[in-house]
């Protein structure tokens, strides 16, 4: 969702699974993210096999990169991103506290 906020709707949220609990669901979400990176011409390879193992150091490194990317990019956004509304379009997104129902 960070990439969606940075690039105003670039992520097809209907393909993201916020309710992912198994490795194959995590892999599917990372594939969506890699497709977004490719579409936006972001030269960052996502080490899916390392990230789905949930080792703290691997995930910390990726999150630090995402934070840096967000901080450099978000200055171009007008601040009107509605995270709850966008999350409601994802599988399992409406179940998060405060999430609005999707009107799709």
PDB file of N, CA and C in Angstrom:
ATOM      1  N   UNK A   1       0.817  -1.180   0.000  1.00  0.00           N
ATOM      2  CA  UNK A   1       0.000   0.000   0.000  1.00  0.00           C
ATOM      3  C   UNK A   1       0.867   1.252   0.000  1.00  0.00           C
ATOM      4  N   UNK A   2       2.098   1.138   0.454  1.00  0.00           N
ATOM      5  CA  UNK A   2       3.014   2.277   0.402  1.00  0.00           C
ATOM      6  C   UNK A   2       3.231   2.707  -1.044  1.00  0.00           C
ATOM      7  N   UNK A   3       3.415   1.748  -1.939  1.00  0.00           N
ATOM      8  CA  UNK A   3       3.621   2.077  -3.353  1.00  0.00           C
ATOM      9  C   UNK A   3       2.366   2.706  -3.946  1.00  0.00           C
ATOM     10  N   UNK A   4       1.215   2.254  -3.517  1.00  0.00           N
ATOM     11  CA  UNK A   4      -0.044   2.821  -3.995  1.00  0.00           C
ATOM     12  C   UNK A   4      -0.160   4.280  -3.550  1.00  0.00           C
ATOM     13  N   UNK A   5       0.277   4.573  -2.328  1.00  0.00           N
ATOM     14  CA  UNK A   5       0.236   5.948  -1.830  1.00  0.00           C
ATOM     15  C   UNK A   5       1.228   6.836  -2.575  1.00  0.00           C
ATOM     16  N   UNK A   6       2.389   6.288  -2.866  1.00  0.00           N
ATOM     17  CA  UNK A   6       3.422   7.070  -3.560  1.00  0.00           C
ATOM     18  C   UNK A   6       3.068   7.348  -5.013  1.00  0.00           C
ATOM     19  N   UNK A   7       2.334   6.424  -5.633  1.00  0.00           N
ATOM     20  CA  UNK A   7       2.059   6.535  -7.063  1.00  0.00           C
ATOM     21  C   UNK A   7       0.572   6.455  -7.361  1.00  0.00           C
ATOM     22  N   UNK A   8      -0.214   7.130  -6.560  1.00  0.00           N
ATOM     23  CA  UNK A   8      -1.641   7.307  -6.768  1.00  0.00           C
ATOM     24  C   UNK A   8      -2.395   6.271  -7.571  1.00  0.00           C
ATOM     25  N   UNK A   9      -2.600   5.105  -7.027  1.00  0.00           N
ATOM     26  CA  UNK A   9      -3.403   4.087  -7.678  1.00  0.00           C
ATOM     27  C   UNK A   9      -2.644   3.180  -8.634  1.00  0.00           C
ATOM     28  N   UNK A  10      -1.335   3.186  -8.571  1.00  0.00           N
ATOM     29  CA  UNK A  10      -0.537   2.345  -9.480  1.00  0.00           C
ATOM     30  C   UNK A  10      -0.655   0.857  -9.153  1.00  0.00           C
ATOM     31  N   UNK A  11      -1.058   0.558  -7.942  1.00  0.00           N
ATOM     32  CA  UNK A  11      -1.168  -0.842  -7.513  1.00  0.00           C
ATOM     33  C   UNK A  11      -2.600  -1.328  -7.742  1.00  0.00           C
ATOM     34  N   UNK A  12      -2.769  -2.443  -8.457  1.00  0.00           N
ATOM     35  CA  UNK A  12      -4.121  -3.001  -8.625  1.00  0.00           C
ATOM     36  C   UNK A  12      -4.551  -3.642  -7.297  1.00  0.00           C
ATOM     37  N   UNK A  13      -5.160  -2.832  -6.419  1.00  0.00           N
ATOM     38  CA  UNK A  13      -5.456  -3.271  -5.051  1.00  0.00           C
ATOM     39  C   UNK A  13      -6.352  -4.502  -5.000  1.00  0.00           C
ATOM     40  N   UNK A  14      -7.164  -4.712  -6.016  1.00  0.00           N
ATOM     41  CA  UNK A  14      -8.046  -5.886  -6.011  1.00  0.00           C
ATOM     42  C   UNK A  14      -7.263  -7.195  -6.083  1.00  0.00           C
ATOM     43  N   UNK A  15      -5.987  -7.120  -6.464  1.00  0.00           N
ATOM     44  CA  UNK A  15      -5.167  -8.333  -6.531  1.00  0.00           C
ATOM     45  C   UNK A  15      -4.324  -8.547  -5.277  1.00  0.00           C
ATOM     46  N   UNK A  16      -4.329  -7.588  -4.354  1.00  0.00           N
ATOM     47  CA  UNK A  16      -3.553  -7.689  -3.115  1.00  0.00           C
ATOM     48  C   UNK A  16      -4.387  -8.411  -2.059  1.00  0.00           C
ATOM     49  N   UNK A  17      -3.742  -9.320  -1.339  1.00  0.00           N
ATOM     50  CA  UNK A  17      -4.425 -10.084  -0.296  1.00  0.00           C
ATOM     51  C   UNK A  17      -3.906  -9.654   1.071  1.00  0.00           C
ATOM     52  N   UNK A  18      -4.682  -8.819   1.769  1.00  0.00           N
ATOM     53  CA  UNK A  18      -4.301  -8.364   3.107  1.00  0.00           C
ATOM     54  C   UNK A  18      -4.500  -9.461   4.140  1.00  0.00           C
ATOM     55  N   UNK A  19      -5.180 -10.500   3.766  1.00  0.00           N
ATOM     56  CA  UNK A  19      -5.463 -11.612   4.667  1.00  0.00           C
ATOM     57  C   UNK A  19      -4.489 -12.772   4.458  1.00  0.00           C
ATOM     58  N   UNK A  20      -3.388 -12.539   3.759  1.00  0.00           N
ATOM     59  CA  UNK A  20      -2.422 -13.597   3.434  1.00  0.00           C
ATOM     60  C   UNK A  20      -1.846 -14.210   4.712  1.00  0.00           C
ATOM     61  N   UNK A  21      -1.859 -15.552   4.747  1.00  0.00           N
ATOM     62  CA  UNK A  21      -1.336 -16.259   5.912  1.00  0.00           C
ATOM     63  C   UNK A  21      -0.348 -17.355   5.531  1.00  0.00           C
ATOM     64  N   UNK A  22      -0.356 -17.762   4.289  1.00  0.00           N
ATOM     65  CA  UNK A  22       0.535 -18.850   3.868  1.00  0.00           C
ATOM     66  C   UNK A  22       1.575 -18.314   2.877  1.00  0.00           C
ATOM     67  N   UNK A  23       2.625 -19.098   2.715  1.00  0.00           N
ATOM     68  CA  UNK A  23       3.746 -18.675   1.876  1.00  0.00           C
ATOM     69  C   UNK A  23       3.315 -18.381   0.440  1.00  0.00           C
ATOM     70  N   UNK A  24       2.448 -19.215  -0.135  1.00  0.00           N
ATOM     71  CA  UNK A  24       2.056 -18.970  -1.530  1.00  0.00           C
ATOM     72  C   UNK A  24       1.243 -17.676  -1.665  1.00  0.00           C
ATOM     73  N   UNK A  25       0.511 -17.279  -0.622  1.00  0.00           N
ATOM     74  CA  UNK A  25      -0.222 -16.012  -0.661  1.00  0.00           C
ATOM     75  C   UNK A  25       0.753 -14.834  -0.553  1.00  0.00           C
ATOM     76  N   UNK A  26       1.800 -14.984   0.269  1.00  0.00           N
ATOM     77  CA  UNK A  26       2.820 -13.937   0.365  1.00  0.00           C
ATOM     78  C   UNK A  26       3.516 -13.759  -0.976  1.00  0.00           C
ATOM     79  N   UNK A  27       3.858 -14.872  -1.605  1.00  0.00           N
ATOM     80  CA  UNK A  27       4.538 -14.838  -2.905  1.00  0.00           C
ATOM     81  C   UNK A  27       3.669 -14.108  -3.924  1.00  0.00           C
ATOM     82  N   UNK A  28       2.389 -14.394  -3.913  1.00  0.00           N
ATOM     83  CA  UNK A  28       1.461 -13.737  -4.846  1.00  0.00           C
ATOM     84  C   UNK A  28       1.466 -12.220  -4.641  1.00  0.00           C
ATOM     85  N   UNK A  29       1.452 -11.783  -3.384  1.00  0.00           N
ATOM     86  CA  UNK A  29       1.487 -10.345  -3.098  1.00  0.00           C
ATOM     87  C   UNK A  29       2.801  -9.718  -3.547  1.00  0.00           C
ATOM     88  N   UNK A  30       3.915 -10.409  -3.326  1.00  0.00           N
ATOM     89  CA  UNK A  30       5.209  -9.875  -3.763  1.00  0.00           C
ATOM     90  C   UNK A  30       5.303  -9.813  -5.285  1.00  0.00           C
ATOM     91  N   UNK A  31       4.644 -10.743  -5.969  1.00  0.00           N
ATOM     92  CA  UNK A  31       4.615 -10.693  -7.435  1.00  0.00           C
ATOM     93  C   UNK A  31       3.877  -9.447  -7.913  1.00  0.00           C
ATOM     94  N   UNK A  32       2.782  -9.111  -7.234  1.00  0.00           N
ATOM     95  CA  UNK A  32       2.048  -7.890  -7.572  1.00  0.00           C
ATOM     96  C   UNK A  32       2.964  -6.684  -7.387  1.00  0.00           C
ATOM     97  N   UNK A  33       3.684  -6.664  -6.277  1.00  0.00           N
ATOM     98  CA  UNK A  33       4.596  -5.552  -6.008  1.00  0.00           C
ATOM     99  C   UNK A  33       5.700  -5.470  -7.060  1.00  0.00           C
ATOM    100  N   UNK A  34       6.267  -6.603  -7.459  1.00  0.00           N
ATOM    101  CA  UNK A  34       7.316  -6.601  -8.471  1.00  0.00           C
ATOM    102  C   UNK A  34       6.776  -6.104  -9.810  1.00  0.00           C
ATOM    103  N   UNK A  35       5.534  -6.464 -10.147  1.00  0.00           N
ATOM    104  CA  UNK A  35       4.920  -5.962 -11.378  1.00  0.00           C
ATOM    105  C   UNK A  35       4.764  -4.442 -11.333  1.00  0.00           C
ATOM    106  N   UNK A  36       4.416  -3.921 -10.164  1.00  0.00           N
ATOM    107  CA  UNK A  36       4.296  -2.465 -10.011  1.00  0.00           C
ATOM    108  C   UNK A  36       5.668  -1.813 -10.177  1.00  0.00           C
ATOM    109  N   UNK A  37       6.700  -2.409  -9.568  1.00  0.00           N
ATOM    110  CA  UNK A  37       8.056  -1.884  -9.729  1.00  0.00           C
ATOM    111  C   UNK A  37       8.439  -1.856 -11.205  1.00  0.00           C
ATOM    112  N   UNK A  38       8.161  -2.937 -11.911  1.00  0.00           N
ATOM    113  CA  UNK A  38       8.487  -3.012 -13.338  1.00  0.00           C
ATOM    114  C   UNK A  38       7.725  -1.956 -14.126  1.00  0.00           C
ATOM    115  N   UNK A  39       6.443  -1.799 -13.832  1.00  0.00           N
ATOM    116  CA  UNK A  39       5.595  -0.826 -14.525  1.00  0.00           C
ATOM    117  C   UNK A  39       6.109   0.602 -14.322  1.00  0.00           C
ATOM    118  N   UNK A  40       6.584   0.882 -13.099  1.00  0.00           N
ATOM    119  CA  UNK A  40       7.076   2.219 -12.774  1.00  0.00           C
ATOM    120  C   UNK A  40       8.564   2.393 -13.080  1.00  0.00           C
ATOM    121  N   UNK A  41       9.163   1.334 -13.641  1.00  0.00           N
ATOM    122  CA  UNK A  41      10.590   1.334 -13.983  1.00  0.00           C
ATOM    123  C   UNK A  41      11.475   1.589 -12.758  1.00  0.00           C
ATOM    124  N   UNK A  42      11.123   0.944 -11.658  1.00  0.00           N
ATOM    125  CA  UNK A  42      11.911   1.007 -10.428  1.00  0.00           C
ATOM    126  C   UNK A  42      12.863  -0.180 -10.457  1.00  0.00           C
ATOM    127  N   UNK A  43      14.152   0.108 -10.471  1.00  0.00           N
ATOM    128  CA  UNK A  43      15.167  -0.938 -10.590  1.00  0.00           C
ATOM    129  C   UNK A  43      15.470  -1.564  -9.229  1.00  0.00           C
ATOM    130  N   UNK A  44      14.493  -2.250  -8.684  1.00  0.00           N
ATOM    131  CA  UNK A  44      14.663  -2.934  -7.402  1.00  0.00           C
ATOM    132  C   UNK A  44      14.109  -4.335  -7.564  1.00  0.00           C
ATOM    133  N   UNK A  45      14.989  -5.307  -7.366  1.00  0.00           N
ATOM    134  CA  UNK A  45      14.549  -6.697  -7.429  1.00  0.00           C
ATOM    135  C   UNK A  45      14.097  -7.129  -6.039  1.00  0.00           C
ATOM    136  N   UNK A  46      12.908  -7.658  -5.947  1.00  0.00           N
ATOM    137  CA  UNK A  46      12.387  -8.118  -4.661  1.00  0.00           C
ATOM    138  C   UNK A  46      12.831  -9.556  -4.451  1.00  0.00           C
ATOM    139  N   UNK A  47      13.563  -9.785  -3.399  1.00  0.00           N
ATOM    140  CA  UNK A  47      14.063 -11.121  -3.061  1.00  0.00           C
ATOM    141  C   UNK A  47      12.949 -11.898  -2.360  1.00  0.00           C
ATOM    142  N   UNK A  48      11.986 -12.339  -3.130  1.00  0.00           N
ATOM    143  CA  UNK A  48      10.790 -12.985  -2.595  1.00  0.00           C
ATOM    144  C   UNK A  48      11.133 -14.186  -1.720  1.00  0.00           C
ATOM    145  N   UNK A  49      12.018 -15.046  -2.191  1.00  0.00           N
ATOM    146  CA  UNK A  49      12.348 -16.255  -1.426  1.00  0.00           C
ATOM    147  C   UNK A  49      12.904 -15.933  -0.047  1.00  0.00           C
ATOM    148  N   UNK A  50      13.634 -14.832   0.067  1.00  0.00           N
ATOM    149  CA  UNK A  50      14.164 -14.433   1.370  1.00  0.00           C
ATOM    150  C   UNK A  50      13.091 -13.783   2.225  1.00  0.00           C
ATOM    151  N   UNK A  51      12.260 -12.947   1.630  1.00  0.00           N
ATOM    152  CA  UNK A  51      11.258 -12.215   2.402  1.00  0.00           C
ATOM    153  C   UNK A  51      10.151 -13.112   2.953  1.00  0.00           C
ATOM    154  N   UNK A  52       9.727 -14.111   2.186  1.00  0.00           N
ATOM    155  CA  UNK A  52       8.634 -14.970   2.665  1.00  0.00           C
ATOM    156  C   UNK A  52       9.059 -15.863   3.821  1.00  0.00           C
ATOM    157  N   UNK A  53      10.356 -16.013   4.039  1.00  0.00           N
ATOM    158  CA  UNK A  53      10.845 -16.802   5.180  1.00  0.00           C
ATOM    159  C   UNK A  53      10.714 -16.025   6.482  1.00  0.00           C
ATOM    160  N   UNK A  54      10.403 -14.733   6.386  1.00  0.00           N
ATOM    161  CA  UNK A  54      10.142 -13.853   7.533  1.00  0.00           C
ATOM    162  C   UNK A  54      11.332 -13.725   8.479  1.00  0.00           C
ATOM    163  N   UNK A  55      12.531 -13.753   7.925  1.00  0.00           N
ATOM    164  CA  UNK A  55      13.707 -13.492   8.754  1.00  0.00           C
ATOM    165  C   UNK A  55      13.774 -11.985   9.012  1.00  0.00           C
ATOM    166  N   UNK A  56      13.904 -11.597  10.260  1.00  0.00           N
ATOM    167  CA  UNK A  56      13.847 -10.173  10.614  1.00  0.00           C
ATOM    168  C   UNK A  56      14.821  -9.288   9.837  1.00  0.00           C
ATOM    169  N   UNK A  57      16.048  -9.710   9.654  1.00  0.00           N
ATOM    170  CA  UNK A  57      17.027  -8.866   8.984  1.00  0.00           C
ATOM    171  C   UNK A  57      16.669  -8.616   7.517  1.00  0.00           C
ATOM    172  N   UNK A  58      16.210  -9.659   6.823  1.00  0.00           N
ATOM    173  CA  UNK A  58      15.811  -9.500   5.417  1.00  0.00           C
ATOM    174  C   UNK A  58      14.638  -8.534   5.297  1.00  0.00           C
ATOM    175  N   UNK A  59      13.648  -8.703   6.157  1.00  0.00           N
ATOM    176  CA  UNK A  59      12.469  -7.843   6.108  1.00  0.00           C
ATOM    177  C   UNK A  59      12.797  -6.414   6.533  1.00  0.00           C
ATOM    178  N   UNK A  60      13.666  -6.265   7.527  1.00  0.00           N
ATOM    179  CA  UNK A  60      14.073  -4.935   7.961  1.00  0.00           C
ATOM    180  C   UNK A  60      14.769  -4.185   6.829  1.00  0.00           C
ATOM    181  N   UNK A  61      15.664  -4.871   6.141  1.00  0.00           N
ATOM    182  CA  UNK A  61      16.382  -4.255   5.023  1.00  0.00           C
ATOM    183  C   UNK A  61      15.413  -3.779   3.946  1.00  0.00           C
ATOM    184  N   UNK A  62      14.429  -4.602   3.599  1.00  0.00           N
ATOM    185  CA  UNK A  62      13.456  -4.224   2.575  1.00  0.00           C
ATOM    186  C   UNK A  62      12.582  -3.059   3.061  1.00  0.00           C
ATOM    187  N   UNK A  63      12.152  -3.107   4.311  1.00  0.00           N
ATOM    188  CA  UNK A  63      11.323  -2.017   4.840  1.00  0.00           C
ATOM    189  C   UNK A  63      12.093  -0.702   4.916  1.00  0.00           C
ATOM    190  N   UNK A  64      13.386  -0.773   5.226  1.00  0.00           N
ATOM    191  CA  UNK A  64      14.196   0.444   5.229  1.00  0.00           C
ATOM    192  C   UNK A  64      14.289   1.033   3.827  1.00  0.00           C
ATOM    193  N   UNK A  65      14.426   0.180   2.825  1.00  0.00           N
ATOM    194  CA  UNK A  65      14.451   0.659   1.446  1.00  0.00           C
ATOM    195  C   UNK A  65      13.107   1.308   1.096  1.00  0.00           C
ATOM    196  N   UNK A  66      11.998   0.642   1.484  1.00  0.00           N
ATOM    197  CA  UNK A  66      10.658   1.188   1.197  1.00  0.00           C
ATOM    198  C   UNK A  66      10.461   2.540   1.880  1.00  0.00           C
ATOM    199  N   UNK A  67      10.911   2.669   3.112  1.00  0.00           N
ATOM    200  CA  UNK A  67      10.783   3.935   3.858  1.00  0.00           C
ATOM    201  C   UNK A  67      11.553   5.043   3.145  1.00  0.00           C
ATOM    202  N   UNK A  68      12.763   4.746   2.739  1.00  0.00           N
ATOM    203  CA  UNK A  68      13.578   5.723   2.017  1.00  0.00           C
ATOM    204  C   UNK A  68      12.895   6.129   0.705  1.00  0.00           C
ATOM    205  N   UNK A  69      12.389   5.138  -0.031  1.00  0.00           N
ATOM    206  CA  UNK A  69      11.692   5.415  -1.292  1.00  0.00           C
ATOM    207  C   UNK A  69      10.463   6.289  -1.035  1.00  0.00           C
ATOM    208  N   UNK A  70       9.697   5.945  -0.025  1.00  0.00           N
ATOM    209  CA  UNK A  70       8.498   6.705   0.331  1.00  0.00           C
ATOM    210  C   UNK A  70       8.852   8.152   0.647  1.00  0.00           C
ATOM    211  N   UNK A  71       9.872   8.347   1.485  1.00  0.00           N
ATOM    212  CA  UNK A  71      10.254   9.696   1.885  1.00  0.00           C
ATOM    213  C   UNK A  71      10.716  10.542   0.700  1.00  0.00           C
ATOM    214  N   UNK A  72      11.376   9.925  -0.270  1.00  0.00           N
ATOM    215  CA  UNK A  72      11.836  10.662  -1.454  1.00  0.00           C
ATOM    216  C   UNK A  72      10.687  10.955  -2.416  1.00  0.00           C
ATOM    217  N   UNK A  73       9.698  10.083  -2.445  1.00  0.00           N
ATOM    218  CA  UNK A  73       8.627  10.176  -3.436  1.00  0.00           C
ATOM    219  C   UNK A  73       7.411  10.946  -2.948  1.00  0.00           C
ATOM    220  N   UNK A  74       7.075  10.801  -1.688  1.00  0.00           N
ATOM    221  CA  UNK A  74       5.804  11.327  -1.177  1.00  0.00           C
ATOM    222  C   UNK A  74       5.707  12.847  -1.261  1.00  0.00           C
ATOM    223  N   UNK A  75       6.830  13.544  -1.386  1.00  0.00           N
ATOM    224  CA  UNK A  75       6.803  14.992  -1.523  1.00  0.00           C
ATOM    225  C   UNK A  75       6.051  15.453  -2.767  1.00  0.00           C
ATOM    226  N   UNK A  76       5.890  14.551  -3.735  1.00  0.00           N
ATOM    227  CA  UNK A  76       5.203  14.890  -4.979  1.00  0.00           C
ATOM    228  C   UNK A  76       3.701  14.648  -4.901  1.00  0.00           C
ATOM    229  N   UNK A  77       3.238  14.087  -3.799  1.00  0.00           N
ATOM    230  CA  UNK A  77       1.830  13.726  -3.662  1.00  0.00           C
ATOM    231  C   UNK A  77       1.119  14.804  -2.866  1.00  0.00           C
ATOM    232  N   UNK A  78      -0.134  15.083  -3.215  1.00  0.00           N
ATOM    233  CA  UNK A  78      -0.868  16.183  -2.593  1.00  0.00           C
ATOM    234  C   UNK A  78      -1.474  15.861  -1.232  1.00  0.00           C
ATOM    235  N   UNK A  79      -1.306  14.656  -0.709  1.00  0.00           N
ATOM    236  CA  UNK A  79      -1.791  14.318   0.628  1.00  0.00           C
ATOM    237  C   UNK A  79      -3.245  13.903   0.702  1.00  0.00           C
ATOM    238  N   UNK A  80      -3.884  13.654  -0.418  1.00  0.00           N
ATOM    239  CA  UNK A  80      -5.299  13.286  -0.399  1.00  0.00           C
ATOM    240  C   UNK A  80      -5.513  11.781  -0.524  1.00  0.00           C
ATOM    241  N   UNK A  81      -4.473  10.993  -0.332  1.00  0.00           N
ATOM    242  CA  UNK A  81      -4.585   9.532  -0.448  1.00  0.00           C
ATOM    243  C   UNK A  81      -5.453   8.989   0.679  1.00  0.00           C
ATOM    244  N   UNK A  82      -6.495   8.253   0.328  1.00  0.00           N
ATOM    245  CA  UNK A  82      -7.397   7.645   1.309  1.00  0.00           C
ATOM    246  C   UNK A  82      -7.044   6.168   1.456  1.00  0.00           C
ATOM    247  N   UNK A  83      -6.191   5.867   2.430  1.00  0.00           N
ATOM    248  CA  UNK A  83      -5.681   4.505   2.616  1.00  0.00           C
ATOM    249  C   UNK A  83      -6.798   3.509   2.919  1.00  0.00           C
ATOM    250  N   UNK A  84      -7.742   3.883   3.759  1.00  0.00           N
ATOM    251  CA  UNK A  84      -8.826   2.967   4.104  1.00  0.00           C
ATOM    252  C   UNK A  84      -9.696   2.639   2.896  1.00  0.00           C
ATOM    253  N   UNK A  85      -9.980   3.634   2.098  1.00  0.00           N
ATOM    254  CA  UNK A  85     -10.805   3.411   0.906  1.00  0.00           C
ATOM    255  C   UNK A  85     -10.086   2.500  -0.072  1.00  0.00           C
ATOM    256  N   UNK A  86      -8.798   2.728  -0.298  1.00  0.00           N
ATOM    257  CA  UNK A  86      -8.026   1.897  -1.226  1.00  0.00           C
ATOM    258  C   UNK A  86      -7.873   0.472  -0.697  1.00  0.00           C
ATOM    259  N   UNK A  87      -7.639   0.340   0.612  1.00  0.00           N
ATOM    260  CA  UNK A  87      -7.474  -0.970   1.224  1.00  0.00           C
ATOM    261  C   UNK A  87      -8.768  -1.779   1.129  1.00  0.00           C
ATOM    262  N   UNK A  88      -9.900  -1.128   1.179  1.00  0.00           N
ATOM    263  CA  UNK A  88     -11.192  -1.813   1.097  1.00  0.00           C
ATOM    264  C   UNK A  88     -11.371  -2.540  -0.228  1.00  0.00           C
ATOM    265  N   UNK A  89     -10.607  -2.162  -1.261  1.00  0.00           N
ATOM    266  CA  UNK A  89     -10.695  -2.828  -2.562  1.00  0.00           C
ATOM    267  C   UNK A  89      -9.893  -4.124  -2.612  1.00  0.00           C
ATOM    268  N   UNK A  90      -9.018  -4.332  -1.633  1.00  0.00           N
ATOM    269  CA  UNK A  90      -8.163  -5.522  -1.600  1.00  0.00           C
ATOM    270  C   UNK A  90      -8.870  -6.674  -0.893  1.00  0.00           C
ATOM    271  N   UNK A  91      -8.434  -7.901  -1.216  1.00  0.00           N
ATOM    272  CA  UNK A  91      -8.968  -9.070  -0.511  1.00  0.00           C
ATOM    273  C   UNK A  91      -8.561  -8.990   0.950  1.00  0.00           C
ATOM    274  N   UNK A  92      -9.530  -9.058   1.842  1.00  0.00           N
ATOM    275  CA  UNK A  92      -9.252  -9.008   3.264  1.00  0.00           C
ATOM    276  C   UNK A  92      -9.028  -7.609   3.795  1.00  0.00           C
ATOM    277  N   UNK A  93      -9.002  -6.610   2.939  1.00  0.00           N
ATOM    278  CA  UNK A  93      -8.731  -5.240   3.363  1.00  0.00           C
ATOM    279  C   UNK A  93      -9.856  -4.607   4.158  1.00  0.00           C
ATOM    280  N   UNK A  94     -11.087  -4.966   3.844  1.00  0.00           N
ATOM    281  CA  UNK A  94     -12.225  -4.379   4.540  1.00  0.00           C
ATOM    282  C   UNK A  94     -12.326  -4.858   5.983  1.00  0.00           C
ATOM    283  N   UNK A  95     -11.652  -5.947   6.315  1.00  0.00           N
ATOM    284  CA  UNK A  95     -11.736  -6.480   7.675  1.00  0.00           C
ATOM    285  C   UNK A  95     -10.835  -5.730   8.658  1.00  0.00           C
ATOM    286  N   UNK A  96      -9.968  -4.838   8.156  1.00  0.00           N
ATOM    287  CA  UNK A  96      -9.125  -4.052   9.041  1.00  0.00           C
ATOM    288  C   UNK A  96      -9.981  -3.014   9.750  1.00  0.00           C
ATOM    289  N   UNK A  97      -9.665  -2.742  10.996  1.00  0.00           N
ATOM    290  CA  UNK A  97     -10.438  -1.791  11.812  1.00  0.00           C
ATOM    291  C   UNK A  97     -10.551  -0.449  11.092  1.00  0.00           C
ATOM    292  N   UNK A  98     -11.755   0.035  10.974  1.00  0.00           N
ATOM    293  CA  UNK A  98     -11.984   1.340  10.370  1.00  0.00           C
ATOM    294  C   UNK A  98     -12.039   1.325   8.851  1.00  0.00           C
ATOM    295  N   UNK A  99     -11.803   0.189   8.216  1.00  0.00           N
ATOM    296  CA  UNK A  99     -11.829   0.150   6.750  1.00  0.00           C
ATOM    297  C   UNK A  99     -13.249   0.373   6.243  1.00  0.00           C
ATOM    298  N   UNK A 100     -13.347   1.177   5.213  1.00  0.00           N
ATOM    299  CA  UNK A 100     -14.645   1.446   4.607  1.00  0.00           C
ATOM    300  C   UNK A 100     -14.996   0.313   3.658  1.00  0.00           C
ATOM    301  N   UNK A 101     -16.260   0.088   3.434  1.00  0.00           N
ATOM    302  CA  UNK A 101     -16.713  -0.932   2.480  1.00  0.00           C
ATOM    303  C   UNK A 101     -16.471  -0.443   1.060  1.00  0.00           C
ATOM    304  N   UNK A 102     -15.996  -1.339   0.224  1.00  0.00           N
ATOM    305  CA  UNK A 102     -15.768  -1.019  -1.185  1.00  0.00           C
ATOM    306  C   UNK A 102     -17.095  -0.919  -1.899  1.00  0.00           C
ATOM    307  N   UNK A 103     -17.219   0.036  -2.779  1.00  0.00           N
ATOM    308  CA  UNK A 103     -18.457   0.194  -3.535  1.00  0.00           C
ATOM    309  C   UNK A 103     -18.275  -0.297  -4.947  1.00  0.00           C
ATOM    310  N   UNK A 104     -17.640  -1.471  -5.071  1.00  0.00           N
ATOM    311  CA  UNK A 104     -17.355  -2.025  -6.384  1.00  0.00           C
ATOM    312  C   UNK A 104     -18.401  -3.048  -6.741  1.00  0.00           C
TER     313      UNK A 104
END
